[in-house]
Structure formats: C-alpha cells, structure tokens
Coordinates of C-alpha atoms and ligand atoms in Angstrom, one line a residue:
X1376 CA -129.5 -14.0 13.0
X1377 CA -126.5 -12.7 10.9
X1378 CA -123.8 -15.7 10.5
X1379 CA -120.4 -15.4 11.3
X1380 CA -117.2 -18.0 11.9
X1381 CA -114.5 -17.8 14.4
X1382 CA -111.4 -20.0 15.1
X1383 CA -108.2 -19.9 15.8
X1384 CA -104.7 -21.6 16.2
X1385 CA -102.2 -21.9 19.5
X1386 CA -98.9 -20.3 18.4
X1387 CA -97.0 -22.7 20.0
X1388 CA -94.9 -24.2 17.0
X1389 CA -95.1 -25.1 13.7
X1390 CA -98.5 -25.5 12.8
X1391 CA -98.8 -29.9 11.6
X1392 CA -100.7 -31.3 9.0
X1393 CA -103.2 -32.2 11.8
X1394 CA -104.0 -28.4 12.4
X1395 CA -104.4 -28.2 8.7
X1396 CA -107.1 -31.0 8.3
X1397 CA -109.0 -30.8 10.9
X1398 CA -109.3 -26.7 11.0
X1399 CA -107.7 -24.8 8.6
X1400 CA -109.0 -26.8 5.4
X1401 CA -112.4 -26.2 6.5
X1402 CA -111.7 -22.3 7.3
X1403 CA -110.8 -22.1 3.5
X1404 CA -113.7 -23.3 2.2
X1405 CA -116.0 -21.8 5.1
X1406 CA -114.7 -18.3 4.0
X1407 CA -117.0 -18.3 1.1
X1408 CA -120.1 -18.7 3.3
X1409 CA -119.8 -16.7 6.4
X1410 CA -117.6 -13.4 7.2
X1411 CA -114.6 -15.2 9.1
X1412 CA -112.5 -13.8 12.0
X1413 CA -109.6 -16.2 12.6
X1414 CA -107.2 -15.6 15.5
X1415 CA -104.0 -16.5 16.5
X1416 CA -104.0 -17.3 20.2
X1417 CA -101.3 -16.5 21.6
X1418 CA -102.8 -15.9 25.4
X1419 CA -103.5 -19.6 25.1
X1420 CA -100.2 -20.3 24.4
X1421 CA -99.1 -19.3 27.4
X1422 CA -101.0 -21.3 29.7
X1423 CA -97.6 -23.4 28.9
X1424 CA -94.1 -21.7 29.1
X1425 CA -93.5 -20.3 26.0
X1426 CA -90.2 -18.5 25.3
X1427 CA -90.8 -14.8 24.6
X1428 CA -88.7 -14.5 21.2
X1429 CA -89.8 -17.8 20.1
X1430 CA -93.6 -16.7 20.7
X1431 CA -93.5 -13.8 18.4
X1432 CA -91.8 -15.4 16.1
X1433 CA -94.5 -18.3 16.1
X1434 CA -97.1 -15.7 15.9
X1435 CA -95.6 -14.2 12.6
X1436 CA -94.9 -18.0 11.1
X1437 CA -98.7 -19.0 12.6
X1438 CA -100.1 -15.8 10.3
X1439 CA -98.1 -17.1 7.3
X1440 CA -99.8 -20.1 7.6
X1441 CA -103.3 -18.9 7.3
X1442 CA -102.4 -17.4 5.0
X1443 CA -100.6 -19.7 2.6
X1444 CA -103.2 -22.4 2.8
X1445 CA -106.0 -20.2 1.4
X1446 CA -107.2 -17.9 3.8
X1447 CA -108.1 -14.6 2.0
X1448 CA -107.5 -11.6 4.0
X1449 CA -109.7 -9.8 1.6
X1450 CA -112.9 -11.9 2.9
X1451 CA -111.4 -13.1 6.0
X1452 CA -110.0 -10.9 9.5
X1453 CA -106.8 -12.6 10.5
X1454 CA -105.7 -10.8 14.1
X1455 CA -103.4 -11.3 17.3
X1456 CA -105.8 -12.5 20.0
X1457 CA -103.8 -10.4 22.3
X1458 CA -103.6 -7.3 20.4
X1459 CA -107.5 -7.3 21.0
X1460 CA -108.1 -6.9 25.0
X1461 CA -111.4 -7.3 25.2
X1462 CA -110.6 -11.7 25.2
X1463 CA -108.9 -11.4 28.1
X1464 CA -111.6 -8.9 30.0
X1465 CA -114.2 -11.2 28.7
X1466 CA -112.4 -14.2 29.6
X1467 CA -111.9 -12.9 33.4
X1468 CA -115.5 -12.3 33.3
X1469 CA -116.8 -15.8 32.0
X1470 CA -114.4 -17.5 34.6
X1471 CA -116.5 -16.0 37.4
X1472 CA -119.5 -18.4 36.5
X1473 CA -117.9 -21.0 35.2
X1474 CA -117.6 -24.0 37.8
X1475 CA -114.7 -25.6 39.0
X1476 CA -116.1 -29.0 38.4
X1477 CA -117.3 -28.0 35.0
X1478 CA -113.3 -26.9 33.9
X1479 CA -112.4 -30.7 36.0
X1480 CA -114.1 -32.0 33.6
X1481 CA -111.9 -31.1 30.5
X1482 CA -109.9 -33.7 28.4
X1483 CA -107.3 -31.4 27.3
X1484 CA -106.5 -29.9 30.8
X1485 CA -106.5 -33.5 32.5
X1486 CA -103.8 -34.4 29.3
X1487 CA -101.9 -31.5 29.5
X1488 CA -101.9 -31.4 33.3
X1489 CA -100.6 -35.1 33.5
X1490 CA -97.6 -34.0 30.8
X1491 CA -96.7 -31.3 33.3
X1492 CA -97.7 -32.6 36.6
X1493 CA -94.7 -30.3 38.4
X1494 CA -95.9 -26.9 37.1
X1495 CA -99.9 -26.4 36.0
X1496 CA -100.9 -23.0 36.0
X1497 CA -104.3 -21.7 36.6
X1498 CA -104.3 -20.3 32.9
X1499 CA -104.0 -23.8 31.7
X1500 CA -107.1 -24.4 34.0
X1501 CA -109.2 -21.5 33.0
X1502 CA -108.2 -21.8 29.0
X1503 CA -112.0 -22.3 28.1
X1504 CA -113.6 -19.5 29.6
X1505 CA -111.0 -17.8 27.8
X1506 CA -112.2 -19.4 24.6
X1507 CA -115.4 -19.0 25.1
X1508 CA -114.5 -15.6 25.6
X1509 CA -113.1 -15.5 21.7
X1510 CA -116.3 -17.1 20.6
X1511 CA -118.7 -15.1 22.3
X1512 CA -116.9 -11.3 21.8
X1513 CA -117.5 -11.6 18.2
X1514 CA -121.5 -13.0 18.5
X1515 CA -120.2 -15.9 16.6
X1516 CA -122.7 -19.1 15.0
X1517 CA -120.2 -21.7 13.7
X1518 CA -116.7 -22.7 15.1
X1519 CA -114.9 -25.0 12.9
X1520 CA -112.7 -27.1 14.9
X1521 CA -111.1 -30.5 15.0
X1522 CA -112.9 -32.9 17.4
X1523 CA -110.2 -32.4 20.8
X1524 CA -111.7 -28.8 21.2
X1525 CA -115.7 -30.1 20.7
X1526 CA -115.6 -30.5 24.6
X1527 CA -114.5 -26.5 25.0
X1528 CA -117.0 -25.4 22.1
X1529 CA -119.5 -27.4 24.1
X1530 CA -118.9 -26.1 27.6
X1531 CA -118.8 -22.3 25.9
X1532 CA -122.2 -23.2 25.0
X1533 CA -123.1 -24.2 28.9
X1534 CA -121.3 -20.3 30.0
X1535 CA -123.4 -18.2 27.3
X1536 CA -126.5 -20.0 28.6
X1537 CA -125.9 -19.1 31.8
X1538 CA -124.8 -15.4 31.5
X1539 CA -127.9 -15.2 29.7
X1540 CA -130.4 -16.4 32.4
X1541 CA -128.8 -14.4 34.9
X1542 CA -128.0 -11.2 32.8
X1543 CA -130.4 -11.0 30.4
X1544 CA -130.1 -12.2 26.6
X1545 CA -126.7 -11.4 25.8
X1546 CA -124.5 -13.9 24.1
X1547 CA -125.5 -15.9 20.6
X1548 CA -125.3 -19.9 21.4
X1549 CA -122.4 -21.0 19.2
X1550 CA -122.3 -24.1 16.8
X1551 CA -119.2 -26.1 16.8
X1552 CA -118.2 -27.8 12.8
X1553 CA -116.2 -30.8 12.5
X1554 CA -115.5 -32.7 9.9
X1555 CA -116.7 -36.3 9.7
X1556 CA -112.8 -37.8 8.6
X1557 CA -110.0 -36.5 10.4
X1558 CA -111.3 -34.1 12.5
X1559 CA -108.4 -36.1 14.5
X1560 CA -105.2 -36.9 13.0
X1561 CA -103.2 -39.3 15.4
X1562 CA -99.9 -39.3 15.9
X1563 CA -97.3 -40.5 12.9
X1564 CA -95.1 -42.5 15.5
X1565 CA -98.0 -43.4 18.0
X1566 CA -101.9 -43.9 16.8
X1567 CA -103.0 -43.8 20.5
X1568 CA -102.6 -40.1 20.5
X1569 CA -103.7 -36.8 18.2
X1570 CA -100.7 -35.5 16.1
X1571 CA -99.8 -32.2 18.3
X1572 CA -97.9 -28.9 18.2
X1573 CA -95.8 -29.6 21.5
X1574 CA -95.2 -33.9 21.1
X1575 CA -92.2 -34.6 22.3
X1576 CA -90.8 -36.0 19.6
X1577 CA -91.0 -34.6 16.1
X1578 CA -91.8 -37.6 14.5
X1579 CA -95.5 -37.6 16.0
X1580 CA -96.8 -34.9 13.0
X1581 CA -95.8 -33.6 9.6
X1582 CA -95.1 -29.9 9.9
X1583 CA -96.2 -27.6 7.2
X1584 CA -92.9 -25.8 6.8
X1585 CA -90.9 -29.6 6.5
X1586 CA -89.0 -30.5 3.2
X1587 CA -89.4 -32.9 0.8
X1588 CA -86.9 -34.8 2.7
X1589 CA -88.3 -35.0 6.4
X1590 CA -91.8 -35.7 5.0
X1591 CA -90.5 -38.4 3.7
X1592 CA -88.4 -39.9 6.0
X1593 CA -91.6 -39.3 9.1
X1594 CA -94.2 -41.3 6.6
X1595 CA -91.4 -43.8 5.7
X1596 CA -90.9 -44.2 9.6
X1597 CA -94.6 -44.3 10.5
X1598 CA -95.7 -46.9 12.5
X1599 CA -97.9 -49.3 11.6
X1600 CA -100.6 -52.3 12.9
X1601 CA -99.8 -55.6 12.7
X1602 CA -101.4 -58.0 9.7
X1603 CA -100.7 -56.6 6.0
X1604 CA -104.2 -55.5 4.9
X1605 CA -104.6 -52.0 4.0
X1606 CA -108.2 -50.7 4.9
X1607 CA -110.0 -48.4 7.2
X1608 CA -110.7 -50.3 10.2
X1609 CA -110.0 -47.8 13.3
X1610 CA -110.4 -50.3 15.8
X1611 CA -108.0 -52.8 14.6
X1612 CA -106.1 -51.0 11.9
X1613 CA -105.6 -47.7 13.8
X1614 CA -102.2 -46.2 11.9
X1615 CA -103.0 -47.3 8.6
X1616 CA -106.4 -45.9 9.4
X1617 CA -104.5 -42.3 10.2
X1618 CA -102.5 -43.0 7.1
X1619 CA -105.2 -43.1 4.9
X1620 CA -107.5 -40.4 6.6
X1621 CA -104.0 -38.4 5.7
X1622 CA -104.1 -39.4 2.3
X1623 CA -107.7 -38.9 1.4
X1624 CA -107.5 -35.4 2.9
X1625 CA -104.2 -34.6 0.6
X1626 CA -105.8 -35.9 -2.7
X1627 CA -109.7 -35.6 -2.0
X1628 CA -109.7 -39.4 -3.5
X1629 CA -112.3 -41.7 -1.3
X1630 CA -111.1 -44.2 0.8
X1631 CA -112.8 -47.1 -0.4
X1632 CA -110.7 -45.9 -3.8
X1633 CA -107.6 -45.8 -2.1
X1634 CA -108.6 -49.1 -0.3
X1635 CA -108.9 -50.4 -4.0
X1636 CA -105.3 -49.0 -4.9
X1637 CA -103.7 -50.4 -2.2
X1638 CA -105.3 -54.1 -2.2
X1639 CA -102.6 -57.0 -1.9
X1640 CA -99.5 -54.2 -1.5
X1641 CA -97.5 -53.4 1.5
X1642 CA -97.2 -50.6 4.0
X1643 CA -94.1 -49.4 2.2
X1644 CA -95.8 -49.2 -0.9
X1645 CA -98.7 -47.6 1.2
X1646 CA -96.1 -44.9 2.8
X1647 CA -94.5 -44.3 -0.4
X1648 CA -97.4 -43.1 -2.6
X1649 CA -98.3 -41.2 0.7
X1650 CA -95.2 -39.1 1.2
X1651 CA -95.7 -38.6 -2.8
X1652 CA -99.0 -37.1 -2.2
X1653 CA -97.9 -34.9 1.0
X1654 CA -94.9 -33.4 -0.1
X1655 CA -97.6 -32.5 -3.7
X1656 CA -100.4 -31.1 -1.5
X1657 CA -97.8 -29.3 1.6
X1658 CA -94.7 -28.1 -0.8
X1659 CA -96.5 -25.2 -2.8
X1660 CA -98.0 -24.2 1.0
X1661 CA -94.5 -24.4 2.8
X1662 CA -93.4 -22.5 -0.2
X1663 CA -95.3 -19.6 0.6
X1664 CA -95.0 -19.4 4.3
X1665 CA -91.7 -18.5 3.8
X1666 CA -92.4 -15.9 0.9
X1667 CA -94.6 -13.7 3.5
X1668 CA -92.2 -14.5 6.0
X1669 CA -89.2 -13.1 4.0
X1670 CA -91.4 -10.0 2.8
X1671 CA -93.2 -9.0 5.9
X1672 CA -94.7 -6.4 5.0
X1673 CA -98.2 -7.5 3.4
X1674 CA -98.5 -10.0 7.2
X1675 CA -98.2 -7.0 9.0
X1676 CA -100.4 -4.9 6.9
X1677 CA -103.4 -8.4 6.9
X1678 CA -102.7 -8.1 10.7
X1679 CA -103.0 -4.6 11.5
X1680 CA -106.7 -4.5 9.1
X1681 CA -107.5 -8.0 10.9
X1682 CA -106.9 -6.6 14.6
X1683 CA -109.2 -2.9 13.8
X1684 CA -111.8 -5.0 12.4
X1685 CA -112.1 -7.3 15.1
X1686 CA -111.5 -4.3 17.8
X1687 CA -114.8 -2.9 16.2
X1688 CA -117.1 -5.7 16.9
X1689 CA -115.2 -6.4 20.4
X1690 CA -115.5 -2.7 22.0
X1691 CA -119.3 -2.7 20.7
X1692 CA -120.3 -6.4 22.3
X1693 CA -118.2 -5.6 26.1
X1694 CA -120.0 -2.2 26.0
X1695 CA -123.5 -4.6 26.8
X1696 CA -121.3 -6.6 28.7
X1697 CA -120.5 -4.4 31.0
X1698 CA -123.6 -2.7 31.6
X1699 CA -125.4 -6.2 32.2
X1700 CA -122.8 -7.3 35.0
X1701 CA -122.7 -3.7 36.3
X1702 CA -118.8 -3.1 36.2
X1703 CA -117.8 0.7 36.0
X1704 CA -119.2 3.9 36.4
X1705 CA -122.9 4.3 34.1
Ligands
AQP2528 N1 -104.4 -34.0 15.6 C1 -105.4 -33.2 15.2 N2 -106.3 -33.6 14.3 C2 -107.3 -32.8 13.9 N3 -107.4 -31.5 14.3 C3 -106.5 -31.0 15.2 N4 -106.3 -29.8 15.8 C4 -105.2 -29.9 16.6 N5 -104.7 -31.1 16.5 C5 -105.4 -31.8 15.7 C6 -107.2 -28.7 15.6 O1 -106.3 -27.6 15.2 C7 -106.9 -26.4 15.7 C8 -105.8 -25.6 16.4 O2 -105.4 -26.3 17.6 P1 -104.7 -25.5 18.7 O3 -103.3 -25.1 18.3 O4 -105.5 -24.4 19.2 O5 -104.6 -26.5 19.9 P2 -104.6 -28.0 20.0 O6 -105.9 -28.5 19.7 O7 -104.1 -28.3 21.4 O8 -103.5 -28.5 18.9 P3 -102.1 -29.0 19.1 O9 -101.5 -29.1 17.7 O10 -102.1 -30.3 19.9 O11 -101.3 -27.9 19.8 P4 -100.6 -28.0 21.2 O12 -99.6 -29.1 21.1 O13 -99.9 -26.6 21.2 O14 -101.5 -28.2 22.3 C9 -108.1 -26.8 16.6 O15 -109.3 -26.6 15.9 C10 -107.8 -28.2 16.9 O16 -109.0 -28.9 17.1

C-alpha cells in the first residue's frame, strides 16, 4: 500500500505555538517520507460563527503559516478544503452511518458545546464525519495530529470499517501520529486546558505572528505551580511542565538538560531564558508570514497547484464511492 499524510489546520485565528508543536513540526519533517496533502479547513471553521472577511483573511494568513514553518510546496499540496467539494459530499455521506451515540461521545464537541451552550450547530456535531471525510478522500495512512484530535482520527477509523463491511473494500484504515512530548500544549495562563485558537483570552497561547514584545510579556505572565523546583512532574508541576515541554520543542535540548540548567533558579529565571528561546525559534517564522502575505502572489499560485492536485485524487476516489452506495445515474 502506497503511503501518504494528510492534516490540516482550523482557520479560525492565528495559528499558536501549540498548532505548531503538536502538528506542523511534525508535517515538516514528515514531508521527507511520505507525499503530504495539508489542508486548511475552513468548512470546520464554521461549525462556529466565523465572520466572512475575517475567514478569508485567516485562510490566506493560515497558508502563510504552512508555509513559513517549513512546508515545501514543491513536495508538499497545500489546498482550501472547501475549494475541493468532494469533503463535503463525502462528509454528507459518512454522517449517514455514523451513530449518534458514537459523535456523543466526542471530547471536543462536549467542550465546545459547553462554551456555547445557547447556539450548537449540527456542523459542530457532525465535524468528524467530515474529517473523516478529509482523511479518507485522499486514501490516506498516517495523520499527524496533536493528541485532542486522536479521538476523531480514531472514530474515522470505526466509519471506514464500516463502509467497508457494508460496501465492499473501499476506504484505507488510517494511522493517527503524535508525538510523545507536547502533542498537547496547555494553556499559558491556565494548565488545566490545551493552548487554543478561540481561548478567550489571548494570554492562554503564543501566536506565531506575536512580537518580540508580547512573547515576552505572555511567558513573563505565565502562571505557575506552587513550590520552586523546576522539573517535569505533570501531575504536580503542571505549568512548569508546559513550560518546559515549550522549551524543549523551541531548542531540541532534553529536558532532563534543561532540568539541569534550571536547578536551584526561579520561575523568572525559568520564563526569561524561555521567552529568549521563543522569540529565537518563532521570529524568523513570523517574519515570513508576513513576506507571503505582503507578496501574495507565490500563496496563491502554492494554492491553486495544491487545490488541482488534490481535486485529482478526490474526483477519482468519490467516482468508487458513488458506485458502491449507488447514488446517481450508472
Ligand atoms: N494545545 C495544543 N497542543 C498540541 N497540539 C494542538 N493542536 C491544537 N491545539 C494543540 C493541534 O493542531 C492541529 C490543528 O488544530 P485545529 O485548528 O484543527 O483545531 P483544534 O485542535 O481545535 O485547535 P485549536 O487551536 O484549539 O483551535 P480552535 O480554538 O479553533 O478549536 C491539530 O492537529 C491539533 O491536534
């Protein structure tokens, strides 16, 4: 079986340091190994209001992130999930045998739900048939993701099995890939929850396009556990845990080395080396997210290649698709 990596990115802000450790490092080393289609999802964005203007500009700013980090449009397919319609036809079609109690189930609809209790929409709901409607298109093996969407890759996993048995072999099972440290980045100003997109406040993550100056002040800020000790300890130590998870990912230095480092110092010594070591490793990328956002042209022309290439595979795989579930005229 022919290998090949799909992921993808909400469009729903900024993307945050978290986004960048626990998916889009891995996608640029990944990108060596596999042929790569990555995707911004902007049809999942909208399973919360999004405002129209806003959305394409987050798309275009989402794009420039791929590609600053690494992403190499010469290896890899960057594309607009919704310039591709196939996901959403797919997605309908999952969502027919996917169970209600099975979708219940879901972490990140019961959070998201509880945020918004006054206005849930059924996309929000259905959002992993429609993902597993990304995976699946493209006969994907290995989804690199951080560990809040293992439950989705998991369940799209559960869906191909099952259109299988009743349609006939159809669908590749996907694999999701996480990373064993900080495939979940917590929050900056509350280590209870994962560093995200759409936090209420904005010191919760460390956007890729912040300056020197706002990295700064959100490590300086952090919180922090009680007790003085500076080691990896998730249970008891959970922010400076996050804080050095943060670090190791910015420097590639161990923990147990930084551990070493930081022995009989304080959390602002702690903080200060960190926001040293962020503002290093997240400048030169902020730097050029706003070069290919300035000079649009070379986005547009990665996105337009990304979108044919990707149309290709898609029109070929909901061809089967159809005939198996007998939609349409023979
Ligand atoms: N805190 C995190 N730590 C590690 N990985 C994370 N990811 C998200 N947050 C963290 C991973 O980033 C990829 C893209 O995520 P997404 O935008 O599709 O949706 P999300 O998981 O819901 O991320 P956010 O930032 O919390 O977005 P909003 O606030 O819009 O919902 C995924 O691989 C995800 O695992």
């Amino acid at each position: 079986m022919k290998s090949l990596c799909l992921s993808g990115v909400q469009p729903t802000n900024f993307l945050h340091v978290g986004n960048y450790i626990g998916a889009l490092k891995q996608w640029v080393e990944i990108q060596h190994r596999f042929p790569c289609y990555f995707c911004i999802v902007d049809l999942h964005a909208i399973t919360v209001a999004q405002d129209p203007k806003q959305l394409r500009e987050n798309v275009l700013n989402t794009a420039a992130t791929y590609l600053a980090v690494g992403i190499d449009p010469k290896r890899s397919h960057v594309f607009i999930q919704s310039e591709v319609h196939e996901h959403a036809e797919l997605g309908w079609i999952l969502g027919t045998i996917t169970r209600i109690a099975e979708l219940e189930r879901m972490t990140q609809f019961k959070d998201k739900a509880k945020r918004r209790a006054d206005n849930v929409g059924v996309g929000l709901f259905t959002y992993p048939a429609l993902m597993a409607a990304d995976i699946l298109l493209y006969d994907t093996t290995v989804v690199p993701v951080g560990e809040d969407q293992m439950q989705h890759v998991e369940l799209t996993r559960t869906i191909a099995r099952r259109f299988n048995t009743t349609f006939g072999d159809t669908f590749v099972i996907p694999q999701a890939l996480i990373q064993k440290q900080g495939a979940r980045i917590m929050g900056l100003d509350d280590p209870s929850v994962k560093m995200s997109k759409s936090a209420t406040s904005t010191m919760n993550y460390i956007a890729l396009t912040d300056d020197d100056d706002t990295i700064r002040k959100k490590i300086m800020r952090a919180v922090t556990d009680s007790g003085k000790d500076i080691v990896y300890d998730p249970d008891k130590k959970p922010a400076v845990t996050n804080l050095l998870t943060i670090f190791h990912h910015m420097t590639g230095r161990t923990i147990k080395d930084l551990e070493n480092e930081f022995e009989g110092k304080g959390y602002g010594d702690l903080k200060k080396a960190l926001a040293d070591a962020v503002i290093a490793h997240v400048g030169p990328i902020r730097d050029k997210i706003a070069e290919y956002r300035k000079d649009p042209k070379e986005l547009m022309r990665v996105l337009d290649a990304g979108r044919d290439a990707a149309q290709e595979l898609a029109t070929t795989k909901m061809k089967i698709v159809r005939e198996r579930v007998g939609l349409g005229r023979a």
